[in-house]
Amino acid sequence: MQIEQIITQLESLRSSSDQLELGPSQRKESFEEVQSYSELFLSSLEKAKGYVAKEIGNLAITGEKKDLSEILKTYHSEVAQSGINAASPKHLGYIPGGGVYSAALADYIAAITNPYASVYYASPGAATIENEVIEWLKSVFSFPKEAVGTLCSGGSTSTLVAFTAARDHHQIKNERVPKSVVYLSEQVHHSSQKALRILGLEDVILRLVPLDANHRMIPSKLEKMLQEDIKVGLNPYLIVGTAGTTDTGAIDPLNELADIAQENNLWFHVDAAYGGMFILTSQKEKFSGIERADSLIVDPHKGLFLPYGVGAVLVKEAKDVLHSHYYTANYMQDGYQEELLQSPANLSAELTKHFRGLRVWLPLQLHGIEPFASCLEEKLLLTKYFRKKLESLGFCLGPEPELSVSYFWYPFESKSEEKNRLLMHEIHKDGRVFLSSSIIDSKFVIRLAILAFRTKKETIDLAVEMIEKCLKKVLEKES
Ligand SMILES: *Cc1c(COP(=O)(O)O)cnc(C)c1O
């Protein structure tokens, strides 16, 4: 190809490729359109249902241009108005989501400026912000200065980093794998078992430690299992405690678990994905012992009310994380060495990644910590309020919750299980407020989890009114 031909072809491509760069007026216009859509969405939250069952229309990429207004319309009907409305105050199922507005602003800025946050040399400022978020979390959980951490996409990916560190620290490989033992709560989140499988540890032995009446691991049972395993020549290496189980909000006796781990040289991991941030509240002492964990995960997209896509992991010993995560390559030679621990990439499976530190850092800087703590405190109180209301309607309640998850069932005179399922069905059909169910101690129960930052007393009043109405329906069918 002659250079003239190249120039001609470049010119002809330009009018098409230039379309990717919006001009100032197009930017203003499209930004305003998105902004007004955001307002429409947010102002509709009060009336919108917590859950909408819906068949999804065609969202296929056709390759043809569409107007932004048309795209937003499609988004609203097919995405924003289908399934669980996770931005809604009325999401009280599973573990509710968040979406503070200031985090969206941070994401917008992160996307516009697009700094390379994974490598200190490439963007020292962005890497520092990522690291400062970790520093803040270390101080929140009283982790020592030498501890390290990284921001991941969520709790599950954070668990991968923690369990990799535990695996490498104890050299769980080859013939040791099938002899190695992991101790978990019966109420452990399934992401723990999933992480073990992903890490090639499918063949380790899993021991589910029995729970007390408050769904907390019983340390003496753990101790007994552990000693028996040691006696027969197995290799116990990991205890997974939970600070706030998904189903019941239980906090395992962290200090006792830490004692057992320490005495027997096991790795102690704490899953605080849901519950961790409640350490900012009056319930701080319930987390005593969490600072003794070798690794810990926490989900800012749960307890800090941030939009989905940010979890965090802290690990005491840097070398345990570096063993699997630190690599270098010729094309990276311009910037590594002294910045080893300053580059998030060295502690993570990710190299290039979304600059997610900003969506944690900016809201914390803008609002300060106080409103986050108050919002969490409010959720604890709302849980108590809900339970009092339900008790007065004749419902049976699970044990006094440690955090903001609680469960209940109605003591129907006959076929109680079936009728509680029917009640759940009626609640889903109503959909004004979304609750979910679970099986706890082999019993079908309805669960309520309060963690959406927009959930207020009015929401709980609405939930109670809805539950009462649905209960009436079930009782009417009974008679
Ligand atoms: C949500 C949750 C997880 C998984 O975290 P993701 O962010 O959904 O990947 C793990 N453990 C507990 C206790 C959780 O509540």
Short mmCIF file of C-alpha atoms and ligand atoms in Angstrom, two decimals:
data_model
loop_
_atom_site.label_atom_id
_atom_site.label_comp_id
_atom_site.label_asym_id
_atom_site.label_seq_id
_atom_site.Cartn_x
_atom_site.Cartn_y
_atom_site.Cartn_z
CA MET A 1 0.00 0.00 0.00
CA GLN A 2 1.32 3.42 -1.01
CA ILE A 3 1.43 6.15 1.58
CA GLU A 4 -1.06 8.22 -0.46
CA GLN A 5 -3.53 5.37 -0.37
CA ILE A 6 -3.09 5.07 3.36
CA ILE A 7 -3.81 8.77 3.79
CA THR A 8 -6.91 8.63 1.61
CA GLN A 9 -8.24 5.64 3.48
CA LEU A 10 -7.54 7.24 6.84
CA GLU A 11 -9.52 10.27 5.74
CA SER A 12 -12.45 8.22 4.66
CA LEU A 13 -12.50 6.25 7.94
CA ARG A 14 -12.37 9.38 9.99
CA SER A 15 -15.94 10.55 9.58
CA SER A 16 -17.08 7.23 10.97
CA SER A 17 -14.53 6.76 13.74
CA ASP A 18 -14.96 10.38 14.88
CA GLN A 19 -18.46 9.55 15.97
CA LEU A 20 -17.05 7.97 19.10
CA GLU A 21 -15.92 11.35 20.32
CA LEU A 22 -18.96 13.41 21.20
CA GLY A 23 -18.56 17.16 20.84
CA PRO A 24 -19.20 19.55 23.74
CA SER A 25 -22.84 20.21 22.83
CA GLN A 26 -23.58 16.52 22.23
CA ARG A 27 -21.99 15.73 25.58
CA LYS A 28 -24.08 18.31 27.33
CA GLU A 29 -27.22 17.10 25.63
CA SER A 30 -26.62 13.41 26.33
CA PHE A 31 -25.51 14.09 29.87
CA GLU A 32 -28.70 16.05 30.50
CA GLU A 33 -30.74 13.26 29.01
CA VAL A 34 -29.12 10.70 31.31
CA GLN A 35 -29.46 13.08 34.23
CA SER A 36 -33.15 13.59 33.61
CA TYR A 37 -33.60 9.84 33.25
CA SER A 38 -31.85 9.38 36.62
CA GLU A 39 -34.27 11.86 38.15
CA LEU A 40 -37.21 10.07 36.62
CA PHE A 41 -35.97 6.78 38.01
CA LEU A 42 -35.22 8.13 41.48
CA SER A 43 -38.48 10.03 41.78
CA SER A 44 -40.40 6.89 40.76
CA LEU A 45 -38.82 4.82 43.54
CA GLU A 46 -41.40 5.76 46.12
CA LYS A 47 -44.25 4.40 44.02
CA ALA A 48 -42.36 1.58 42.30
CA LYS A 49 -42.78 -1.95 43.56
CA GLY A 50 -39.93 -3.78 45.22
CA TYR A 51 -40.32 -6.67 42.81
CA VAL A 52 -41.76 -7.01 39.32
CA ALA A 53 -41.99 -10.31 37.45
CA LYS A 54 -41.68 -9.60 33.76
CA GLU A 55 -40.78 -11.19 30.45
CA ILE A 56 -37.83 -9.40 28.95
CA GLY A 57 -38.09 -8.01 25.43
CA ASN A 58 -35.42 -7.94 22.78
CA LEU A 59 -32.14 -6.47 24.01
CA ALA A 60 -29.96 -7.90 21.25
CA ILE A 61 -27.24 -5.76 19.73
CA THR A 62 -28.27 -5.19 16.12
CA GLY A 63 -25.27 -3.15 15.09
CA GLU A 64 -27.46 -0.24 14.08
CA LYS A 65 -27.49 3.21 15.63
CA LYS A 66 -30.24 4.09 18.03
CA ASP A 67 -31.20 7.31 19.77
CA LEU A 68 -30.14 7.69 23.36
CA SER A 69 -33.72 8.49 24.34
CA GLU A 70 -34.86 5.23 22.78
CA ILE A 71 -32.08 3.31 24.53
CA LEU A 72 -33.00 4.84 27.88
CA LYS A 73 -36.64 4.00 27.36
CA THR A 74 -35.74 0.38 26.66
CA TYR A 75 -33.44 0.34 29.67
CA HIS A 76 -36.17 1.64 31.92
CA SER A 77 -38.81 -0.86 30.89
CA GLU A 78 -36.62 -3.93 30.45
CA VAL A 79 -33.97 -3.45 33.14
CA ALA A 80 -34.97 -0.88 35.73
CA GLN A 81 -38.53 -2.14 35.94
CA SER A 82 -37.97 -5.85 36.06
CA GLY A 83 -37.03 -8.21 38.84
CA ILE A 84 -35.95 -6.96 42.23
CA ASN A 85 -35.61 -3.21 42.37
CA ALA A 86 -32.30 -3.11 44.19
CA ALA A 87 -32.22 0.69 44.37
CA SER A 88 -35.60 0.68 46.07
CA PRO A 89 -36.17 1.09 49.79
CA LYS A 90 -38.60 -1.81 49.43
CA HIS A 91 -35.95 -4.41 48.72
CA LEU A 92 -35.88 -6.35 51.97
CA GLY A 93 -34.94 -9.75 50.56
CA TYR A 94 -31.61 -11.59 50.28
CA ILE A 95 -29.03 -8.91 51.12
CA PRO A 96 -30.36 -5.61 49.78
CA GLY A 97 -28.27 -3.35 47.60
CA GLY A 98 -27.42 0.28 47.70
CA GLY A 99 -26.51 2.88 45.15
CA VAL A 100 -25.69 6.16 46.87
CA TYR A 101 -25.73 8.91 44.28
CA SER A 102 -22.25 10.18 45.13
CA ALA A 103 -20.79 6.80 44.15
CA ALA A 104 -22.39 7.14 40.72
CA LEU A 105 -20.69 10.51 40.36
CA ALA A 106 -17.40 8.86 41.27
CA ASP A 107 -17.96 6.14 38.68
CA TYR A 108 -18.70 8.79 36.08
CA ILE A 109 -15.47 10.63 36.84
CA ALA A 110 -13.52 7.36 36.95
CA ALA A 111 -14.82 6.45 33.51
CA ILE A 112 -14.15 9.88 31.99
CA THR A 113 -10.63 10.19 33.34
CA ASN A 114 -9.94 6.44 33.13
CA PRO A 115 -6.76 6.29 35.20
CA TYR A 116 -4.81 3.05 35.37
CA ALA A 117 -5.39 2.37 39.03
CA SER A 118 -3.71 -1.05 39.15
CA VAL A 119 -0.14 0.10 38.79
CA TYR A 120 1.35 2.83 40.96
CA TYR A 121 3.73 4.01 38.31
CA ALA A 122 0.93 4.41 35.76
CA SER A 123 -1.34 6.39 38.04
CA PRO A 124 0.15 7.10 41.45
CA GLY A 125 -2.87 9.16 42.46
CA ALA A 126 -5.46 6.55 41.55
CA ALA A 127 -3.39 3.75 43.10
CA THR A 128 -3.07 5.84 46.25
CA ILE A 129 -6.83 6.28 46.42
CA GLU A 130 -7.28 2.49 46.12
CA ASN A 131 -4.70 2.05 48.86
CA GLU A 132 -6.23 4.69 51.11
CA VAL A 133 -9.55 2.85 50.97
CA ILE A 134 -7.71 -0.26 52.15
CA GLU A 135 -5.94 1.77 54.86
CA TRP A 136 -9.30 3.04 56.07
CA LEU A 137 -10.74 -0.49 56.17
CA LYS A 138 -7.67 -1.68 58.05
CA SER A 139 -8.27 0.98 60.68
CA VAL A 140 -11.98 0.15 60.86
CA PHE A 141 -11.20 -3.52 61.55
CA SER A 142 -8.12 -2.80 63.71
CA PHE A 143 -5.82 -4.62 61.32
CA PRO A 144 -2.10 -3.92 61.81
CA LYS A 145 -0.11 -1.54 59.64
CA GLU A 146 1.62 -4.37 57.75
CA ALA A 147 -1.66 -5.92 56.62
CA VAL A 148 -2.50 -5.61 52.94
CA GLY A 149 -5.69 -5.66 50.97
CA THR A 150 -7.34 -5.10 47.65
CA LEU A 151 -10.65 -4.04 46.21
CA CYS A 152 -12.43 -6.70 44.19
CA SER A 153 -15.73 -6.87 42.35
CA GLY A 154 -17.50 -8.31 45.37
CA GLY A 155 -17.38 -10.70 48.27
CA SER A 156 -16.99 -13.83 46.17
CA THR A 157 -13.94 -12.56 44.32
CA SER A 158 -12.53 -11.19 47.57
CA THR A 159 -12.86 -14.66 49.08
CA LEU A 160 -10.76 -16.02 46.22
CA VAL A 161 -7.87 -13.76 47.21
CA ALA A 162 -8.21 -14.68 50.90
CA PHE A 163 -8.43 -18.43 50.28
CA THR A 164 -5.54 -18.32 47.84
CA ALA A 165 -3.43 -16.70 50.55
CA ALA A 166 -4.52 -19.36 53.05
CA ARG A 167 -3.77 -22.13 50.54
CA ASP A 168 -0.33 -20.78 49.72
CA HIS A 169 0.54 -20.06 53.35
CA HIS A 170 -0.20 -23.67 54.28
CA GLN A 171 1.04 -25.07 50.96
CA ILE A 172 -2.11 -26.98 50.28
CA LYS A 173 -1.15 -28.73 47.07
CA ASN A 174 -0.53 -32.11 45.53
CA GLU A 175 -1.06 -35.05 47.89
CA ARG A 176 -1.82 -32.73 50.79
CA VAL A 177 -5.10 -31.58 49.25
CA PRO A 178 -7.31 -34.58 50.07
CA LYS A 179 -5.93 -34.67 53.63
CA SER A 180 -6.55 -31.00 54.30
CA VAL A 181 -9.56 -29.90 56.29
CA VAL A 182 -11.62 -26.71 56.24
CA TYR A 183 -14.07 -25.88 59.04
CA LEU A 184 -17.16 -23.91 58.11
CA SER A 185 -20.39 -22.86 59.71
CA GLU A 186 -23.50 -24.67 58.55
CA GLN A 187 -24.68 -21.18 57.69
CA VAL A 188 -21.60 -20.24 55.69
CA HIS A 189 -22.24 -18.39 52.45
CA HIS A 190 -21.88 -20.71 49.46
CA SER A 191 -19.19 -18.47 47.98
CA SER A 192 -16.75 -20.12 50.39
CA GLN A 193 -17.26 -23.61 49.00
CA LYS A 194 -17.30 -22.15 45.51
CA ALA A 195 -13.96 -20.42 46.07
CA LEU A 196 -12.36 -23.65 47.27
CA ARG A 197 -13.47 -25.41 44.11
CA ILE A 198 -12.27 -22.65 41.84
CA LEU A 199 -8.89 -22.74 43.58
CA GLY A 200 -8.42 -26.41 42.83
CA LEU A 201 -9.31 -27.45 46.36
CA GLU A 202 -12.43 -29.40 45.53
CA ASP A 203 -10.95 -32.43 47.24
CA VAL A 204 -10.30 -30.88 50.64
CA ILE A 205 -12.45 -32.17 53.46
CA LEU A 206 -15.22 -29.80 54.52
CA ARG A 207 -16.49 -29.97 58.09
CA LEU A 208 -19.70 -28.16 58.90
CA VAL A 209 -19.51 -27.10 62.50
CA PRO A 210 -22.83 -27.34 64.38
CA LEU A 211 -24.54 -24.16 65.51
CA ASP A 212 -26.15 -22.96 68.72
CA ALA A 213 -29.73 -21.70 68.97
CA ASN A 214 -28.60 -18.32 67.64
CA HIS A 215 -27.00 -19.95 64.58
CA ARG A 216 -23.46 -19.32 65.77
CA MET A 217 -20.69 -21.87 65.49
CA ILE A 218 -20.13 -23.81 68.69
CA PRO A 219 -16.40 -23.52 69.45
CA SER A 220 -16.27 -26.68 71.59
CA LYS A 221 -17.69 -28.72 68.70
CA LEU A 222 -15.15 -27.20 66.36
CA GLU A 223 -12.36 -28.00 68.79
CA LYS A 224 -13.54 -31.60 69.07
CA MET A 225 -13.76 -32.10 65.30
CA LEU A 226 -10.36 -30.56 64.87
CA GLN A 227 -8.67 -32.76 67.47
CA GLU A 228 -10.21 -35.87 65.96
CA ASP A 229 -8.97 -34.87 62.54
CA ILE A 230 -5.47 -34.26 63.85
CA LYS A 231 -5.54 -37.62 65.64
CA VAL A 232 -6.20 -39.52 62.42
CA GLY A 233 -3.44 -37.70 60.61
CA LEU A 234 -5.42 -35.17 58.63
CA ASN A 235 -4.23 -31.64 57.96
CA PRO A 236 -6.65 -29.01 59.27
CA TYR A 237 -5.62 -25.62 57.88
CA LEU A 238 -8.56 -23.23 57.62
CA ILE A 239 -11.42 -22.00 59.81
CA VAL A 240 -14.05 -19.83 58.15
CA GLY A 241 -16.03 -17.72 60.58
CA THR A 242 -18.80 -15.36 59.58
CA ALA A 243 -19.55 -11.93 60.98
CA GLY A 244 -23.15 -11.62 59.87
CA THR A 245 -24.46 -14.72 58.12
CA THR A 246 -26.65 -14.16 55.10
CA ASP A 247 -29.59 -16.15 56.37
CA THR A 248 -29.75 -15.06 59.99
CA GLY A 249 -27.24 -12.26 60.51
CA ALA A 250 -25.41 -14.33 63.13
CA ILE A 251 -21.91 -13.41 64.22
CA ASP A 252 -19.77 -16.41 65.08
CA PRO A 253 -17.82 -16.25 68.37
CA LEU A 254 -14.81 -14.70 66.68
CA ASN A 255 -12.46 -14.61 69.66
CA GLU A 256 -12.98 -18.26 70.45
CA LEU A 257 -12.50 -19.22 66.83
CA ALA A 258 -9.34 -17.11 66.75
CA ASP A 259 -8.07 -18.90 69.88
CA ILE A 260 -8.61 -22.30 68.31
CA ALA A 261 -6.97 -21.23 65.07
CA GLN A 262 -3.99 -19.78 66.92
CA GLU A 263 -3.46 -22.78 69.20
CA ASN A 264 -3.56 -25.19 66.30
CA ASN A 265 -1.81 -23.07 63.71
CA LEU A 266 -4.78 -22.76 61.37
CA TRP A 267 -5.66 -19.89 59.09
CA PHE A 268 -8.61 -17.89 60.43
CA HIS A 269 -10.77 -16.26 57.79
CA VAL A 270 -13.74 -14.04 58.57
CA ASP A 271 -16.51 -13.49 56.06
CA ALA A 272 -17.87 -10.08 56.98
CA ALA A 273 -19.31 -9.41 53.51
CA TYR A 274 -22.73 -8.50 54.81
CA GLY A 275 -22.14 -7.69 58.46
CA GLY A 276 -18.71 -6.10 58.58
CA MET A 277 -19.65 -2.46 58.26
CA PHE A 278 -21.93 -2.71 61.31
CA ILE A 279 -18.69 -2.44 63.24
CA LEU A 280 -19.24 1.31 62.76
CA THR A 281 -22.34 1.16 64.99
CA SER A 282 -23.14 0.78 68.66
CA GLN A 283 -22.78 -2.99 68.11
CA LYS A 284 -19.02 -2.72 67.66
CA GLU A 285 -18.17 -5.05 70.52
CA LYS A 286 -19.98 -7.94 68.83
CA PHE A 287 -17.12 -7.92 66.33
CA SER A 288 -14.48 -8.34 68.97
CA GLY A 289 -11.90 -10.81 67.66
CA ILE A 290 -12.34 -9.84 64.03
CA GLU A 291 -8.98 -8.07 64.24
CA ARG A 292 -7.37 -11.46 64.90
CA ALA A 293 -8.39 -12.87 61.52
CA ASP A 294 -5.66 -13.79 59.05
CA SER A 295 -7.97 -12.65 56.29
CA LEU A 296 -11.27 -10.85 56.15
CA ILE A 297 -13.70 -9.89 53.42
CA VAL A 298 -16.25 -7.09 53.51
CA ASP A 299 -18.64 -5.80 50.85
CA PRO A 300 -18.89 -2.02 50.56
CA HIS A 301 -21.63 -2.68 48.01
CA LYS A 302 -23.67 -3.99 50.91
CA GLY A 303 -22.84 -2.24 54.17
CA LEU A 304 -21.62 1.03 52.68
CA PHE A 305 -24.62 1.23 50.36
CA LEU A 306 -22.48 1.57 47.24
CA PRO A 307 -23.63 0.36 43.84
CA TYR A 308 -22.84 -3.27 43.05
CA GLY A 309 -19.30 -4.04 42.09
CA VAL A 310 -17.08 -3.47 45.09
CA GLY A 311 -15.87 -5.90 47.71
CA ALA A 312 -12.70 -5.79 49.74
CA VAL A 313 -10.28 -8.27 51.21
CA LEU A 314 -7.71 -7.70 53.95
CA VAL A 315 -4.87 -10.11 54.66
CA LYS A 316 -2.41 -9.90 57.54
CA GLU A 317 0.72 -11.09 55.77
CA ALA A 318 1.67 -9.50 52.48
CA LYS A 319 3.84 -12.44 51.43
CA ASP A 320 0.86 -14.80 51.48
CA VAL A 321 -0.96 -12.68 48.91
CA LEU A 322 2.11 -11.88 46.84
CA HIS A 323 2.99 -15.54 46.36
CA SER A 324 0.16 -16.07 43.88
CA HIS A 325 -0.62 -12.54 42.79
CA TYR A 326 2.65 -10.80 42.15
CA TYR A 327 4.02 -11.29 38.68
CA THR A 328 6.09 -9.20 36.46
CA ALA A 329 6.84 -9.16 32.77
CA ASN A 330 9.18 -7.52 30.32
CA TYR A 331 6.54 -5.11 29.14
CA MET A 332 6.02 -3.94 32.72
CA GLN A 333 9.69 -3.16 33.32
CA ASP A 334 9.17 0.59 33.42
CA GLY A 335 7.52 0.55 36.75
CA TYR A 336 7.59 -2.06 39.43
CA GLN A 337 10.20 -2.89 42.07
CA GLU A 338 10.01 -0.42 44.93
CA GLU A 339 6.30 0.10 44.39
CA LEU A 340 5.50 -3.54 45.01
CA LEU A 341 2.83 -3.01 47.64
CA GLN A 342 1.63 0.27 46.23
CA SER A 343 0.35 -1.31 43.03
CA PRO A 344 -3.05 -2.97 43.53
CA ALA A 345 -2.31 -5.39 40.67
CA ASN A 346 0.29 -7.18 42.79
CA LEU A 347 -2.33 -8.22 45.29
CA SER A 348 -5.13 -9.08 42.91
CA ALA A 349 -6.07 -11.43 40.10
CA GLU A 350 -6.83 -8.35 38.04
CA LEU A 351 -4.37 -6.26 36.13
CA THR A 352 -6.33 -3.67 34.20
CA LYS A 353 -9.48 -2.90 36.15
CA HIS A 354 -12.19 -0.42 36.87
CA PHE A 355 -10.97 2.30 39.20
CA ARG A 356 -13.37 1.19 41.89
CA GLY A 357 -11.50 2.85 44.72
CA LEU A 358 -12.99 6.18 43.72
CA ARG A 359 -16.59 5.04 44.28
CA VAL A 360 -15.67 4.23 47.89
CA TRP A 361 -13.31 7.12 48.51
CA LEU A 362 -15.40 9.95 47.06
CA PRO A 363 -18.60 9.20 49.03
CA LEU A 364 -16.61 8.81 52.26
CA GLN A 365 -14.84 12.12 51.62
CA LEU A 366 -18.00 13.92 50.56
CA HIS A 367 -20.34 12.76 53.32
CA GLY A 368 -17.88 11.86 56.05
CA ILE A 369 -18.29 8.57 57.91
CA GLU A 370 -21.03 9.69 60.26
CA PRO A 371 -24.05 9.40 57.91
CA PHE A 372 -22.99 5.87 56.95
CA ALA A 373 -22.80 4.87 60.60
CA SER A 374 -26.18 6.49 61.32
CA CYS A 375 -27.75 4.73 58.39
CA LEU A 376 -26.48 1.37 59.66
CA GLU A 377 -27.67 2.14 63.18
CA GLU A 378 -31.06 3.01 61.73
CA LYS A 379 -31.23 -0.40 60.01
CA LEU A 380 -30.60 -2.16 63.33
CA LEU A 381 -33.42 -0.24 64.97
CA LEU A 382 -35.80 -0.79 62.06
CA THR A 383 -35.22 -4.53 62.45
CA LYS A 384 -36.29 -4.32 66.09
CA TYR A 385 -39.28 -2.19 65.10
CA PHE A 386 -40.34 -4.71 62.46
CA ARG A 387 -40.13 -7.58 64.92
CA LYS A 388 -42.29 -5.81 67.49
CA LYS A 389 -44.91 -5.13 64.83
CA LEU A 390 -44.91 -8.71 63.60
CA GLU A 391 -45.06 -10.12 67.08
CA SER A 392 -48.23 -8.14 67.71
CA LEU A 393 -49.74 -9.75 64.60
CA GLY A 394 -49.17 -13.20 66.10
CA PHE A 395 -46.12 -14.21 64.07
CA CYS A 396 -43.34 -16.40 65.45
CA LEU A 397 -39.91 -14.87 65.19
CA GLY A 398 -36.42 -16.29 64.92
CA PRO A 399 -33.95 -15.46 67.71
CA GLU A 400 -33.24 -11.83 68.56
CA PRO A 401 -31.08 -10.78 65.61
CA GLU A 402 -27.54 -9.55 66.08
CA LEU A 403 -27.75 -7.32 63.03
CA SER A 404 -30.44 -6.46 60.48
CA VAL A 405 -31.55 -9.88 59.25
CA SER A 406 -34.49 -11.57 60.89
CA TYR A 407 -36.90 -14.34 60.03
CA PHE A 408 -40.43 -15.25 60.90
CA TRP A 409 -43.26 -17.65 60.20
CA TYR A 410 -46.92 -17.80 61.07
CA PRO A 411 -48.09 -20.58 63.40
CA PHE A 412 -50.98 -21.82 61.29
CA GLU A 413 -53.01 -24.47 63.06
CA SER A 414 -52.47 -27.08 60.37
CA LYS A 415 -50.18 -27.56 57.37
CA SER A 416 -48.07 -24.71 58.68
CA GLU A 417 -45.18 -25.24 56.26
CA GLU A 418 -47.43 -25.28 53.23
CA LYS A 419 -49.31 -22.19 54.35
CA ASN A 420 -46.16 -20.25 55.09
CA ARG A 421 -45.07 -21.03 51.54
CA LEU A 422 -48.41 -19.78 50.35
CA LEU A 423 -47.93 -16.64 52.41
CA MET A 424 -44.53 -16.08 50.74
CA HIS A 425 -46.21 -16.57 47.39
CA GLU A 426 -48.85 -13.97 48.22
CA ILE A 427 -46.15 -11.54 49.34
CA HIS A 428 -44.29 -11.99 46.05
CA LYS A 429 -47.53 -11.58 44.14
CA ASP A 430 -48.25 -8.35 45.95
CA GLY A 431 -44.69 -7.20 45.26
CA ARG A 432 -44.91 -3.80 46.94
CA VAL A 433 -42.14 -4.83 49.28
CA PHE A 434 -39.76 -7.65 48.41
CA LEU A 435 -38.95 -10.32 50.99
CA SER A 436 -37.31 -13.69 50.43
CA SER A 437 -37.52 -17.06 52.12
CA SER A 438 -35.13 -19.64 53.40
CA ILE A 439 -34.97 -22.99 55.13
CA ILE A 440 -33.59 -22.64 58.64
CA ASP A 441 -33.32 -25.65 60.94
CA SER A 442 -35.28 -27.60 58.29
CA LYS A 443 -38.15 -25.15 58.59
CA PHE A 444 -39.49 -22.89 55.85
CA VAL A 445 -39.22 -19.29 57.03
CA ILE A 446 -39.69 -15.84 55.56
CA ARG A 447 -36.69 -13.59 55.83
CA LEU A 448 -36.35 -9.89 56.09
CA ALA A 449 -33.03 -8.15 55.59
CA ILE A 450 -32.81 -4.42 56.10
CA LEU A 451 -29.80 -2.89 54.44
CA ALA A 452 -31.00 -0.67 51.61
CA PHE A 453 -30.02 2.84 52.66
CA ARG A 454 -33.37 4.22 51.54
CA THR A 455 -35.35 1.89 53.80
CA LYS A 456 -37.04 3.94 56.51
CA LYS A 457 -39.81 3.49 59.06
CA GLU A 458 -42.45 4.13 56.37
CA THR A 459 -41.07 1.22 54.37
CA ILE A 460 -41.38 -1.10 57.33
CA ASP A 461 -44.91 0.11 58.01
CA LEU A 462 -45.77 -0.67 54.40
CA ALA A 463 -44.15 -4.10 54.69
CA VAL A 464 -46.15 -4.90 57.81
CA GLU A 465 -49.38 -3.73 56.19
CA MET A 466 -48.63 -5.89 53.16
CA ILE A 467 -47.77 -8.95 55.25
CA GLU A 468 -50.96 -8.52 57.26
CA LYS A 469 -53.03 -8.33 54.10
CA CYS A 470 -51.37 -11.40 52.61
CA LEU A 471 -51.83 -13.29 55.86
CA LYS A 472 -55.54 -12.50 55.77
CA LYS A 473 -55.75 -13.97 52.28
CA VAL A 474 -54.10 -17.19 53.39
CA LEU A 475 -56.29 -17.39 56.49
CA GLU A 476 -59.41 -16.84 54.36
CA LYS A 477 -58.43 -19.70 52.07
CA GLU A 478 -58.02 -21.81 55.19
CA SER A 479 -61.56 -21.33 56.37
C1 LIG B 1 -23.13 -11.43 49.84
C2 LIG B 1 -22.28 -12.32 50.61
C3 LIG B 1 -21.19 -12.98 50.03
C4 LIG B 1 -20.90 -12.90 48.56
O1 LIG B 1 -20.55 -11.62 48.16
P1 LIG B 1 -20.84 -11.09 46.68
O2 LIG B 1 -20.50 -9.65 46.80
O3 LIG B 1 -22.29 -11.34 46.41
O4 LIG B 1 -19.96 -11.83 45.77
C5 LIG B 1 -20.38 -13.74 50.85
N1 LIG B 1 -20.66 -13.87 52.16
C6 LIG B 1 -21.70 -13.27 52.75
C7 LIG B 1 -21.94 -13.46 54.21
C8 LIG B 1 -22.56 -12.48 51.98
O5 LIG B 1 -23.61 -11.89 52.57
#
